[in-house]
């Protein structure tokens, strides 16, 4: 009897250990994502300050609004992602979805995108009391320009890591076959 009880206790502890491993793995992943997000935020603040050439007085008024706006945009993005995850889960589990369900999901995402555009417009137009017209124009194109720069940097990094592989592929691809 004691042996059976000991076996149950040991298997229970082992099962808990596995759950704790999953918990810590998730926690580490979340921490990495949070760190990456903070670095991105810091880089954006630095680039915005530099690109817009903000004075200290402007920065004092600008960044609280900027952070509020980013929070609202993140909320919308999370809602969109939740809808996408729900649809992806249904597809992955091969659940049948009716036309009405699909239509509702599409309409929800469309509404969220409209809301995102409205928020962006309100934010940009609402900054006219803090920024000069030139700074407003720069702010309007900042996001797209920053994303292009980041894509370029990622391509450069990928290119540096994968150069030798690409050369080998090209050499093999240029060989004649058979004739």
CSV table of N, CA and C in Angstrom, one decimal:
chain,number,residue,atom,x,y,z
A,1,UNK,N,0.8,-1.2,0.0
A,1,UNK,CA,0.0,0.0,0.0
A,1,UNK,C,0.9,1.3,0.0
A,2,UNK,N,1.9,1.2,0.9
A,2,UNK,CA,2.8,2.4,0.9
A,2,UNK,C,3.5,2.6,-0.4
A,3,UNK,N,3.8,1.5,-1.0
A,3,UNK,CA,4.5,1.6,-2.3
A,3,UNK,C,3.7,2.2,-3.4
A,4,UNK,N,2.4,1.9,-3.4
A,4,UNK,CA,1.5,2.5,-4.4
A,4,UNK,C,1.3,4.0,-4.1
A,5,UNK,N,1.2,4.3,-2.8
A,5,UNK,CA,1.0,5.7,-2.4
A,5,UNK,C,2.3,6.5,-2.8
A,6,UNK,N,3.4,5.9,-2.6
A,6,UNK,CA,4.7,6.6,-3.0
A,6,UNK,C,4.8,6.7,-4.5
A,7,UNK,N,4.3,5.7,-5.2
A,7,UNK,CA,4.3,5.8,-6.7
A,7,UNK,C,3.4,7.0,-7.2
A,8,UNK,N,2.2,7.1,-6.6
A,8,UNK,CA,1.3,8.2,-6.9
A,8,UNK,C,1.9,9.5,-6.6
A,9,UNK,N,2.6,9.7,-5.5
A,9,UNK,CA,3.2,10.9,-5.1
A,9,UNK,C,4.3,11.3,-6.1
A,10,UNK,N,5.1,10.3,-6.4
A,10,UNK,CA,6.2,10.6,-7.4
A,10,UNK,C,5.7,10.9,-8.7
A,11,UNK,N,4.7,10.2,-9.2
A,11,UNK,CA,4.2,10.5,-10.6
A,11,UNK,C,3.5,11.9,-10.5
A,12,UNK,N,2.9,12.2,-9.4
A,12,UNK,CA,2.3,13.6,-9.3
A,12,UNK,C,3.3,14.7,-9.4
A,13,UNK,N,4.4,14.4,-8.6
A,13,UNK,CA,5.5,15.4,-8.7
A,13,UNK,C,6.2,15.5,-10.0
A,14,UNK,N,6.3,14.4,-10.7
A,14,UNK,CA,6.9,14.4,-12.1
A,14,UNK,C,6.0,15.2,-13.0
A,15,UNK,N,4.7,15.0,-12.9
A,15,UNK,CA,3.7,15.7,-13.7
A,15,UNK,C,3.8,17.2,-13.5
A,16,UNK,N,3.9,17.6,-12.2
A,16,UNK,CA,4.0,19.0,-11.8
A,16,UNK,C,5.3,19.6,-12.4
A,17,UNK,N,6.4,18.8,-12.3
A,17,UNK,CA,7.7,19.3,-12.8
A,17,UNK,C,7.5,19.6,-14.3
A,18,UNK,N,6.9,18.8,-15.1
A,18,UNK,CA,6.7,19.1,-16.5
A,18,UNK,C,5.9,20.4,-16.7
A,19,UNK,N,4.8,20.5,-15.9
A,19,UNK,CA,4.0,21.8,-16.0
A,19,UNK,C,4.9,23.0,-15.7
A,20,UNK,N,5.7,22.9,-14.7
A,20,UNK,CA,6.6,24.0,-14.3
A,20,UNK,C,7.6,24.3,-15.4
A,21,UNK,N,8.1,23.3,-16.1
A,21,UNK,CA,9.0,23.5,-17.2
A,21,UNK,C,8.3,24.3,-18.3
A,22,UNK,N,7.0,23.9,-18.6
A,22,UNK,CA,6.3,24.6,-19.6
A,22,UNK,C,6.0,26.1,-19.2
A,23,UNK,N,5.7,26.2,-17.9
A,23,UNK,CA,5.5,27.6,-17.3
A,23,UNK,C,6.7,28.4,-17.5
A,24,UNK,N,7.9,27.9,-17.1
A,24,UNK,CA,9.1,28.7,-17.2
A,24,UNK,C,9.5,29.0,-18.6
A,25,UNK,N,9.3,28.0,-19.5
A,25,UNK,CA,9.6,28.3,-21.0
A,25,UNK,C,8.7,29.4,-21.5
A,26,UNK,N,7.4,29.4,-21.1
A,26,UNK,CA,6.5,30.4,-21.5
A,26,UNK,C,7.0,31.8,-21.0
A,27,UNK,N,7.3,31.7,-19.7
A,27,UNK,CA,7.7,33.0,-19.0
A,27,UNK,C,9.0,33.5,-19.7
A,28,UNK,N,10.0,32.7,-20.0
A,28,UNK,CA,11.2,33.2,-20.7
A,28,UNK,C,10.8,33.8,-22.0
A,29,UNK,N,9.9,33.1,-22.8
A,29,UNK,CA,9.5,33.6,-24.1
A,29,UNK,C,8.8,35.0,-23.9
A,30,UNK,N,8.0,35.1,-22.9
A,30,UNK,CA,7.3,36.4,-22.7
A,30,UNK,C,8.3,37.5,-22.3
A,31,UNK,N,9.3,37.1,-21.5
A,31,UNK,CA,10.3,38.1,-21.1
A,31,UNK,C,11.1,38.6,-22.3
A,32,UNK,N,11.5,37.6,-23.2
A,32,UNK,CA,12.2,38.0,-24.4
A,32,UNK,C,11.4,39.0,-25.2
A,33,UNK,N,10.1,38.6,-25.4
A,33,UNK,CA,9.2,39.5,-26.2
A,33,UNK,C,9.1,40.9,-25.5
A,34,UNK,N,9.0,40.9,-24.2
A,34,UNK,CA,8.9,42.2,-23.5
A,34,UNK,C,10.2,43.0,-23.7
A,35,UNK,N,11.3,42.4,-23.6
A,35,UNK,CA,12.6,43.0,-23.8
A,35,UNK,C,12.7,43.6,-25.2
A,36,UNK,N,12.3,42.8,-26.2
A,36,UNK,CA,12.3,43.2,-27.5
A,36,UNK,C,11.4,44.4,-27.7
A,37,UNK,N,10.2,44.4,-27.1
A,37,UNK,CA,9.3,45.5,-27.2
A,37,UNK,C,9.9,46.8,-26.6
A,38,UNK,N,10.5,46.6,-25.4
A,38,UNK,CA,11.1,47.8,-24.8
A,38,UNK,C,12.2,48.4,-25.6
A,39,UNK,N,13.0,47.5,-26.2
A,39,UNK,CA,14.1,48.0,-27.1
A,39,UNK,C,13.5,48.7,-28.3
A,40,UNK,N,12.5,48.2,-28.9
A,40,UNK,CA,11.8,48.8,-30.0
A,40,UNK,C,11.3,50.2,-29.6
A,41,UNK,N,10.6,50.2,-28.5
A,41,UNK,CA,10.1,51.5,-28.0
A,41,UNK,C,11.2,52.5,-27.8
A,42,UNK,N,12.3,52.1,-27.2
A,42,UNK,CA,13.4,53.1,-27.0
A,42,UNK,C,14.0,53.6,-28.3
A,43,UNK,N,14.1,52.6,-29.3
A,43,UNK,CA,14.6,53.0,-30.6
A,43,UNK,C,13.6,54.0,-31.2
A,44,UNK,N,12.3,53.7,-31.1
A,44,UNK,CA,11.4,54.7,-31.7
A,44,UNK,C,11.4,56.0,-31.1
A,45,UNK,N,11.5,56.1,-29.8
A,45,UNK,CA,11.6,57.4,-29.1
A,45,UNK,C,12.8,58.2,-29.5
A,46,UNK,N,14.0,57.5,-29.6
A,46,UNK,CA,15.2,58.1,-30.1
A,46,UNK,C,15.1,58.6,-31.5
A,47,UNK,N,14.5,57.7,-32.4
A,47,UNK,CA,14.4,58.1,-33.8
A,47,UNK,C,13.4,59.2,-34.0
A,48,UNK,N,12.3,59.2,-33.2
A,48,UNK,CA,11.3,60.3,-33.3
A,48,UNK,C,11.9,61.6,-32.9
A,49,UNK,N,12.6,61.6,-31.8
A,49,UNK,CA,13.2,62.8,-31.3
A,49,UNK,C,14.2,63.3,-32.3
A,50,UNK,N,15.0,62.5,-32.9
A,50,UNK,CA,16.0,62.9,-33.9
A,50,UNK,C,15.3,63.3,-35.2
A,51,UNK,N,14.4,62.5,-35.7
A,51,UNK,CA,13.8,62.8,-37.0
A,51,UNK,C,12.9,64.1,-36.9
A,52,UNK,N,12.2,64.3,-35.8
A,52,UNK,CA,11.3,65.4,-35.7
A,52,UNK,C,12.0,66.7,-35.2
A,53,UNK,N,13.3,66.4,-34.7
A,53,UNK,CA,14.0,67.5,-34.1
A,53,UNK,C,13.2,68.2,-33.0
A,54,UNK,N,12.8,67.5,-32.1
A,54,UNK,CA,11.9,68.0,-31.0
A,54,UNK,C,12.7,68.8,-30.0
A,55,UNK,N,12.1,69.9,-29.6
A,55,UNK,CA,12.7,70.7,-28.5
A,55,UNK,C,12.3,70.0,-27.2
A,56,UNK,N,12.9,70.3,-26.1
A,56,UNK,CA,12.6,69.6,-24.8
A,56,UNK,C,11.1,69.9,-24.4
A,57,UNK,N,10.6,71.1,-24.7
A,57,UNK,CA,9.2,71.4,-24.4
A,57,UNK,C,8.3,70.6,-25.3
A,58,UNK,N,8.6,70.5,-26.5
A,58,UNK,CA,7.8,69.7,-27.4
A,58,UNK,C,7.8,68.2,-27.0
A,59,UNK,N,8.9,67.7,-26.7
A,59,UNK,CA,9.0,66.3,-26.3
A,59,UNK,C,8.2,66.0,-25.0
A,60,UNK,N,8.2,67.0,-24.1
A,60,UNK,CA,7.4,66.8,-22.9
A,60,UNK,C,5.9,66.7,-23.1
A,61,UNK,N,5.4,67.3,-24.2
A,61,UNK,CA,4.0,67.2,-24.5
A,61,UNK,C,3.8,66.1,-25.5
A,62,UNK,N,4.7,65.8,-26.3
A,62,UNK,CA,4.6,64.9,-27.4
A,62,UNK,C,4.5,63.4,-26.9
A,63,UNK,N,5.5,63.0,-26.1
A,63,UNK,CA,5.6,61.6,-25.8
A,63,UNK,C,4.5,61.0,-24.9
A,64,UNK,N,3.9,61.8,-24.0
A,64,UNK,CA,2.7,61.2,-23.3
A,64,UNK,C,1.6,60.9,-24.3
A,65,UNK,N,1.4,61.7,-25.2
A,65,UNK,CA,0.3,61.5,-26.2
A,65,UNK,C,0.7,60.3,-27.1
A,66,UNK,N,2.0,60.3,-27.5
A,66,UNK,CA,2.5,59.2,-28.3
A,66,UNK,C,2.3,57.8,-27.6
A,67,UNK,N,2.7,57.8,-26.3
A,67,UNK,CA,2.5,56.5,-25.6
A,67,UNK,C,1.0,56.1,-25.5
A,68,UNK,N,0.2,57.0,-25.3
A,68,UNK,CA,-1.3,56.7,-25.2
A,68,UNK,C,-1.7,56.2,-26.5
A,69,UNK,N,-1.3,56.9,-27.6
A,69,UNK,CA,-1.7,56.4,-28.9
A,69,UNK,C,-1.2,55.0,-29.2
A,70,UNK,N,0.1,54.8,-28.9
A,70,UNK,CA,0.6,53.4,-29.1
A,70,UNK,C,-0.2,52.4,-28.3
A,71,UNK,N,-0.6,52.7,-27.1
A,71,UNK,CA,-1.4,51.8,-26.3
A,71,UNK,C,-2.7,51.4,-27.0
A,72,UNK,N,-3.4,52.5,-27.5
A,72,UNK,CA,-4.6,52.3,-28.2
A,72,UNK,C,-4.4,51.4,-29.4
A,73,UNK,N,-3.4,51.7,-30.2
A,73,UNK,CA,-3.1,50.9,-31.4
A,73,UNK,C,-2.8,49.5,-31.0
A,74,UNK,N,-2.0,49.3,-30.0
A,74,UNK,CA,-1.7,47.9,-29.5
A,74,UNK,C,-3.0,47.1,-29.1
A,75,UNK,N,-3.9,47.8,-28.5
A,75,UNK,CA,-5.2,47.2,-28.1
A,75,UNK,C,-5.9,46.7,-29.4
A,76,UNK,N,-5.9,47.5,-30.4
A,76,UNK,CA,-6.6,47.1,-31.6
A,76,UNK,C,-5.9,46.0,-32.3
A,77,UNK,N,-4.5,46.0,-32.3
A,77,UNK,CA,-3.8,44.9,-32.9
A,77,UNK,C,-4.0,43.6,-32.1
A,78,UNK,N,-4.1,43.7,-30.8
A,78,UNK,CA,-4.4,42.5,-30.0
A,78,UNK,C,-5.7,41.9,-30.4
A,79,UNK,N,-6.7,42.8,-30.6
A,79,UNK,CA,-8.1,42.3,-30.9
A,79,UNK,C,-8.1,41.6,-32.3
A,80,UNK,N,-7.3,42.2,-33.2
A,80,UNK,CA,-7.2,41.7,-34.6
A,80,UNK,C,-6.5,40.3,-34.5
A,81,UNK,N,-5.5,40.2,-33.7
A,81,UNK,CA,-4.7,39.0,-33.6
A,81,UNK,C,-5.6,37.9,-33.0
A,82,UNK,N,-6.4,38.3,-32.0
A,82,UNK,CA,-7.3,37.3,-31.3
A,82,UNK,C,-8.3,36.7,-32.3
A,83,UNK,N,-8.8,37.6,-33.2
A,83,UNK,CA,-9.7,37.1,-34.2
A,83,UNK,C,-9.0,36.2,-35.2
A,84,UNK,N,-7.8,36.6,-35.6
A,84,UNK,CA,-7.0,35.7,-36.5
A,84,UNK,C,-6.7,34.4,-35.9
A,85,UNK,N,-6.3,34.4,-34.6
A,85,UNK,CA,-6.0,33.2,-33.9
A,85,UNK,C,-7.2,32.3,-33.8
A,86,UNK,N,-8.3,32.8,-33.5
A,86,UNK,CA,-9.5,32.0,-33.5
A,86,UNK,C,-9.9,31.4,-34.8
A,87,UNK,N,-9.7,32.1,-35.9
A,87,UNK,CA,-10.0,31.5,-37.2
A,87,UNK,C,-8.9,30.5,-37.5
A,88,UNK,N,-7.7,30.8,-37.2
A,88,UNK,CA,-6.6,29.8,-37.5
A,88,UNK,C,-6.8,28.5,-36.6
A,89,UNK,N,-7.2,28.6,-35.4
A,89,UNK,CA,-7.5,27.4,-34.6
A,89,UNK,C,-8.7,26.6,-35.2
A,90,UNK,N,-9.7,27.3,-35.7
A,90,UNK,CA,-10.8,26.6,-36.3
A,90,UNK,C,-10.3,25.9,-37.6
A,91,UNK,N,-9.5,26.5,-38.3
A,91,UNK,CA,-8.9,25.9,-39.5
A,91,UNK,C,-8.1,24.7,-39.2
A,92,UNK,N,-7.2,24.9,-38.2
A,92,UNK,CA,-6.2,23.9,-37.8
A,92,UNK,C,-7.0,22.6,-37.2
A,93,UNK,N,-8.0,22.9,-36.5
A,93,UNK,CA,-8.8,21.8,-35.9
A,93,UNK,C,-9.9,21.2,-36.9
A,94,UNK,N,-9.9,21.8,-38.1
A,94,UNK,CA,-10.8,21.4,-39.1
A,94,UNK,C,-12.2,21.5,-38.7
A,95,UNK,N,-12.5,22.6,-38.0
A,95,UNK,CA,-13.9,22.8,-37.6
A,95,UNK,C,-14.7,23.4,-38.8
A,96,UNK,N,-15.9,23.1,-38.9
A,96,UNK,CA,-16.7,23.7,-39.9
A,96,UNK,C,-17.1,25.1,-39.5
A,97,UNK,N,-17.0,26.0,-40.4
A,97,UNK,CA,-17.4,27.4,-40.1
A,97,UNK,C,-18.4,27.8,-41.1
A,98,UNK,N,-19.5,28.4,-40.7
A,98,UNK,CA,-20.6,28.8,-41.6
A,98,UNK,C,-20.2,30.1,-42.3
A,99,UNK,N,-20.9,30.3,-43.3
A,99,UNK,CA,-20.6,31.6,-44.0
A,99,UNK,C,-20.8,32.8,-43.1
A,100,UNK,N,-21.8,32.7,-42.3
A,100,UNK,CA,-22.1,33.8,-41.3
A,100,UNK,C,-20.9,34.0,-40.4
A,101,UNK,N,-20.3,32.9,-39.9
A,101,UNK,CA,-19.2,33.0,-39.0
A,101,UNK,C,-18.0,33.7,-39.7
A,102,UNK,N,-17.7,33.3,-40.9
A,102,UNK,CA,-16.6,33.9,-41.6
A,102,UNK,C,-16.9,35.3,-41.9
A,103,UNK,N,-18.1,35.6,-42.3
A,103,UNK,CA,-18.5,37.0,-42.5
A,103,UNK,C,-18.4,37.9,-41.3
A,104,UNK,N,-18.8,37.4,-40.1
A,104,UNK,CA,-18.7,38.1,-38.9
A,104,UNK,C,-17.2,38.4,-38.6
A,105,UNK,N,-16.3,37.4,-38.8
A,105,UNK,CA,-14.9,37.6,-38.5
A,105,UNK,C,-14.3,38.7,-39.4
A,106,UNK,N,-14.7,38.6,-40.7
A,106,UNK,CA,-14.2,39.6,-41.7
A,106,UNK,C,-14.7,41.0,-41.3
A,107,UNK,N,-16.0,41.1,-40.9
A,107,UNK,CA,-16.5,42.4,-40.6
A,107,UNK,C,-15.9,43.0,-39.3
A,108,UNK,N,-15.6,42.1,-38.3
A,108,UNK,CA,-14.9,42.6,-37.1
A,108,UNK,C,-13.5,43.1,-37.4
A,109,UNK,N,-12.8,42.4,-38.2
A,109,UNK,CA,-11.4,42.8,-38.6
A,109,UNK,C,-11.5,44.1,-39.4
A,110,UNK,N,-12.5,44.2,-40.3
A,110,UNK,CA,-12.6,45.5,-41.1
A,110,UNK,C,-12.9,46.7,-40.2
A,111,UNK,N,-13.8,46.4,-39.2
A,111,UNK,CA,-14.1,47.5,-38.3
A,111,UNK,C,-12.9,47.9,-37.5
A,112,UNK,N,-12.1,47.0,-37.1
A,112,UNK,CA,-10.9,47.3,-36.3
A,112,UNK,C,-9.9,48.1,-37.1
A,113,UNK,N,-9.8,47.7,-38.4
A,113,UNK,CA,-8.9,48.4,-39.3
A,113,UNK,C,-9.4,49.9,-39.5
A,114,UNK,N,-10.7,50.0,-39.7
A,114,UNK,CA,-11.2,51.4,-39.8
A,114,UNK,C,-11.0,52.2,-38.6
A,115,UNK,N,-11.1,51.6,-37.4
A,115,UNK,CA,-10.9,52.2,-36.1
A,115,UNK,C,-9.4,52.6,-36.0
A,116,UNK,N,-8.5,51.8,-36.5
A,116,UNK,CA,-7.1,52.1,-36.5
A,116,UNK,C,-6.8,53.3,-37.3
A,117,UNK,N,-7.4,53.3,-38.5
A,117,UNK,CA,-7.1,54.5,-39.4
A,117,UNK,C,-7.7,55.8,-38.8
A,118,UNK,N,-8.9,55.7,-38.2
A,118,UNK,CA,-9.4,56.9,-37.5
A,118,UNK,C,-8.5,57.3,-36.3
A,119,UNK,N,-8.0,56.4,-35.5
A,119,UNK,CA,-7.2,56.8,-34.4
A,119,UNK,C,-5.9,57.4,-35.0
A,120,UNK,N,-5.3,56.9,-36.0
A,120,UNK,CA,-4.1,57.4,-36.6
A,120,UNK,C,-4.3,58.9,-37.1
A,121,UNK,N,-5.5,59.1,-37.7
A,121,UNK,CA,-5.8,60.4,-38.3
A,121,UNK,C,-6.0,61.4,-37.1
A,122,UNK,N,-6.8,61.0,-36.1
A,122,UNK,CA,-7.0,61.8,-35.0
A,122,UNK,C,-5.7,62.2,-34.3
A,123,UNK,N,-4.8,61.2,-34.1
A,123,UNK,CA,-3.6,61.4,-33.5
A,123,UNK,C,-2.7,62.4,-34.2
A,124,UNK,N,-2.6,62.2,-35.5
A,124,UNK,CA,-1.8,63.1,-36.3
A,124,UNK,C,-2.3,64.5,-36.3
A,125,UNK,N,-3.6,64.7,-36.6
A,125,UNK,CA,-4.2,66.0,-36.6
A,125,UNK,C,-4.3,66.6,-35.3
A,126,UNK,N,-4.3,65.8,-34.2
A,126,UNK,CA,-4.4,66.4,-32.9
A,126,UNK,C,-3.0,66.9,-32.4
A,127,UNK,N,-1.9,66.6,-33.1
A,127,UNK,CA,-0.6,67.0,-32.7
A,127,UNK,C,-0.3,68.4,-33.2
A,128,UNK,N,-1.2,69.1,-33.9
A,128,UNK,CA,-0.9,70.4,-34.5
A,128,UNK,C,-0.6,71.5,-33.5
A,129,UNK,N,-1.0,71.3,-32.2
A,129,UNK,CA,-0.8,72.3,-31.2
A,129,UNK,C,0.6,72.1,-30.6
A,130,UNK,N,1.3,71.0,-30.9
A,130,UNK,CA,2.6,70.7,-30.3
A,130,UNK,C,3.7,70.8,-31.4
A,131,UNK,N,3.4,70.3,-32.6
A,131,UNK,CA,4.4,70.2,-33.7
A,131,UNK,C,4.1,71.3,-34.8
A,132,UNK,N,5.2,71.6,-35.5
A,132,UNK,CA,5.1,72.5,-36.6
A,132,UNK,C,4.6,71.7,-37.8
A,133,UNK,N,4.1,72.4,-38.8
A,133,UNK,CA,3.6,71.7,-40.0
A,133,UNK,C,4.7,70.7,-40.6
A,134,UNK,N,5.9,71.2,-40.6
A,134,UNK,CA,7.0,70.3,-41.1
A,134,UNK,C,7.2,69.1,-40.3
A,135,UNK,N,7.1,69.2,-39.0
A,135,UNK,CA,7.2,68.1,-38.0
A,135,UNK,C,6.0,67.2,-38.2
A,136,UNK,N,4.9,67.7,-38.4
A,136,UNK,CA,3.7,66.9,-38.6
A,136,UNK,C,3.8,66.0,-39.9
A,137,UNK,N,4.3,66.6,-40.9
A,137,UNK,CA,4.5,65.9,-42.2
A,137,UNK,C,5.6,64.8,-41.9
A,138,UNK,N,6.6,65.1,-41.2
A,138,UNK,CA,7.6,64.0,-40.9
A,138,UNK,C,7.0,62.9,-40.1
A,139,UNK,N,6.2,63.3,-39.1
A,139,UNK,CA,5.5,62.3,-38.3
A,139,UNK,C,4.6,61.4,-39.1
A,140,UNK,N,3.9,62.0,-40.1
A,140,UNK,CA,3.0,61.3,-40.9
A,140,UNK,C,3.7,60.2,-41.7
A,141,UNK,N,4.9,60.4,-42.1
A,141,UNK,CA,5.6,59.4,-42.9
A,141,UNK,C,6.6,58.6,-42.1
A,142,UNK,N,6.8,58.9,-40.8
A,142,UNK,CA,7.8,58.3,-39.9
A,142,UNK,C,7.7,56.8,-39.9
A,143,UNK,N,6.5,56.3,-39.6
A,143,UNK,CA,6.3,54.9,-39.4
A,143,UNK,C,6.7,54.1,-40.6
A,144,UNK,N,6.2,54.5,-41.7
A,144,UNK,CA,6.5,53.8,-43.0
A,144,UNK,C,8.0,53.8,-43.2
A,145,UNK,N,8.6,55.0,-43.0
A,145,UNK,CA,10.1,55.1,-43.3
A,145,UNK,C,10.9,54.2,-42.3
A,146,UNK,N,10.5,54.2,-41.1
A,146,UNK,CA,11.1,53.4,-40.1
A,146,UNK,C,11.0,51.9,-40.4
A,147,UNK,N,9.8,51.5,-40.8
A,147,UNK,CA,9.6,50.1,-41.2
A,147,UNK,C,10.5,49.7,-42.4
A,148,UNK,N,10.6,50.6,-43.3
A,148,UNK,CA,11.5,50.3,-44.5
A,148,UNK,C,12.9,50.2,-44.1
A,149,UNK,N,13.4,51.0,-43.2
A,149,UNK,CA,14.7,51.0,-42.7
A,149,UNK,C,15.0,49.7,-41.9
A,150,UNK,N,14.0,49.2,-41.1
A,150,UNK,CA,14.1,48.0,-40.4
A,150,UNK,C,14.2,46.8,-41.3
A,151,UNK,N,13.4,46.8,-42.4
A,151,UNK,CA,13.4,45.7,-43.3
A,151,UNK,C,14.8,45.7,-44.0
A,152,UNK,N,15.3,46.8,-44.4
A,152,UNK,CA,16.6,46.9,-45.0
A,152,UNK,C,17.7,46.3,-44.1
A,153,UNK,N,17.6,46.7,-42.8
A,153,UNK,CA,18.6,46.2,-41.9
A,153,UNK,C,18.5,44.7,-41.7
A,154,UNK,N,17.3,44.2,-41.7
A,154,UNK,CA,17.1,42.7,-41.5
A,154,UNK,C,17.6,42.0,-42.8
A,155,UNK,N,17.4,42.6,-44.0
A,155,UNK,CA,17.9,42.0,-45.2
A,155,UNK,C,19.5,42.0,-45.2
A,156,UNK,N,20.1,43.1,-44.7
A,156,UNK,CA,21.5,43.1,-44.6
A,156,UNK,C,22.0,42.0,-43.7
A,157,UNK,N,21.4,41.9,-42.5
A,157,UNK,CA,21.9,40.9,-41.6
A,157,UNK,C,21.7,39.5,-42.2
A,158,UNK,N,20.6,39.3,-42.8
A,158,UNK,CA,20.4,38.0,-43.4
A,158,UNK,C,21.4,37.7,-44.6
A,159,UNK,N,21.6,38.8,-45.3
A,159,UNK,CA,22.6,38.7,-46.4
A,159,UNK,C,24.0,38.3,-45.9
A,160,UNK,N,24.4,38.9,-44.8
A,160,UNK,CA,25.7,38.7,-44.3
A,160,UNK,C,25.8,37.2,-43.8
A,161,UNK,N,24.8,36.7,-43.2
A,161,UNK,CA,24.8,35.4,-42.7
A,161,UNK,C,24.7,34.3,-43.8
A,162,UNK,N,24.0,34.6,-44.8
A,162,UNK,CA,23.7,33.6,-45.8
A,162,UNK,C,24.5,33.8,-47.1
A,163,UNK,N,25.5,34.6,-47.2
A,163,UNK,CA,26.2,34.9,-48.4
A,163,UNK,C,26.8,33.6,-49.0
A,164,UNK,N,27.5,32.9,-48.2
A,164,UNK,CA,28.2,31.7,-48.8
A,164,UNK,C,27.2,30.7,-49.3
A,165,UNK,N,26.1,30.5,-48.7
A,165,UNK,CA,25.1,29.6,-49.1
A,165,UNK,C,24.6,30.0,-50.5
A,166,UNK,N,24.3,31.3,-50.6
A,166,UNK,CA,23.8,31.8,-51.9
A,166,UNK,C,24.8,31.5,-53.1
A,167,UNK,N,26.1,31.8,-52.8
A,167,UNK,CA,27.1,31.6,-53.8
A,167,UNK,C,27.1,30.1,-54.3
A,168,UNK,N,27.0,29.2,-53.3
A,168,UNK,CA,27.0,27.8,-53.6
A,168,UNK,C,25.8,27.4,-54.5
A,169,UNK,N,24.7,28.0,-54.1
A,169,UNK,CA,23.5,27.7,-54.9
A,169,UNK,C,23.6,28.2,-56.3
A,170,UNK,N,24.1,29.4,-56.5
A,170,UNK,CA,24.2,29.9,-57.8
A,170,UNK,C,25.2,29.1,-58.7
A,171,UNK,N,26.3,28.6,-58.1
A,171,UNK,CA,27.3,27.9,-58.8
A,171,UNK,C,26.6,26.6,-59.3
A,172,UNK,N,25.9,25.9,-58.4
A,172,UNK,CA,25.3,24.7,-58.8
A,172,UNK,C,24.2,24.9,-59.8
A,173,UNK,N,23.5,26.0,-59.7
A,173,UNK,CA,22.4,26.3,-60.6
A,173,UNK,C,22.9,26.6,-62.0
A,174,UNK,N,24.1,27.1,-62.2
A,174,UNK,CA,24.6,27.5,-63.5
A,174,UNK,C,25.2,26.3,-64.3
A,175,UNK,N,25.4,25.1,-63.6
A,175,UNK,CA,25.9,24.0,-64.3
A,175,UNK,C,25.0,23.5,-65.4
A,176,UNK,N,25.6,23.0,-66.4
A,176,UNK,CA,24.8,22.3,-67.5
A,176,UNK,C,24.4,20.9,-67.0
A,177,UNK,N,23.3,20.5,-67.5
A,177,UNK,CA,22.8,19.2,-67.0
A,177,UNK,C,22.7,18.3,-68.3
A,178,UNK,N,23.6,17.3,-68.3
A,178,UNK,CA,23.5,16.2,-69.3
A,178,UNK,C,24.0,16.5,-70.7
A,179,UNK,N,23.8,17.6,-71.3
A,179,UNK,CA,24.2,17.8,-72.7
A,179,UNK,C,25.5,18.4,-72.8
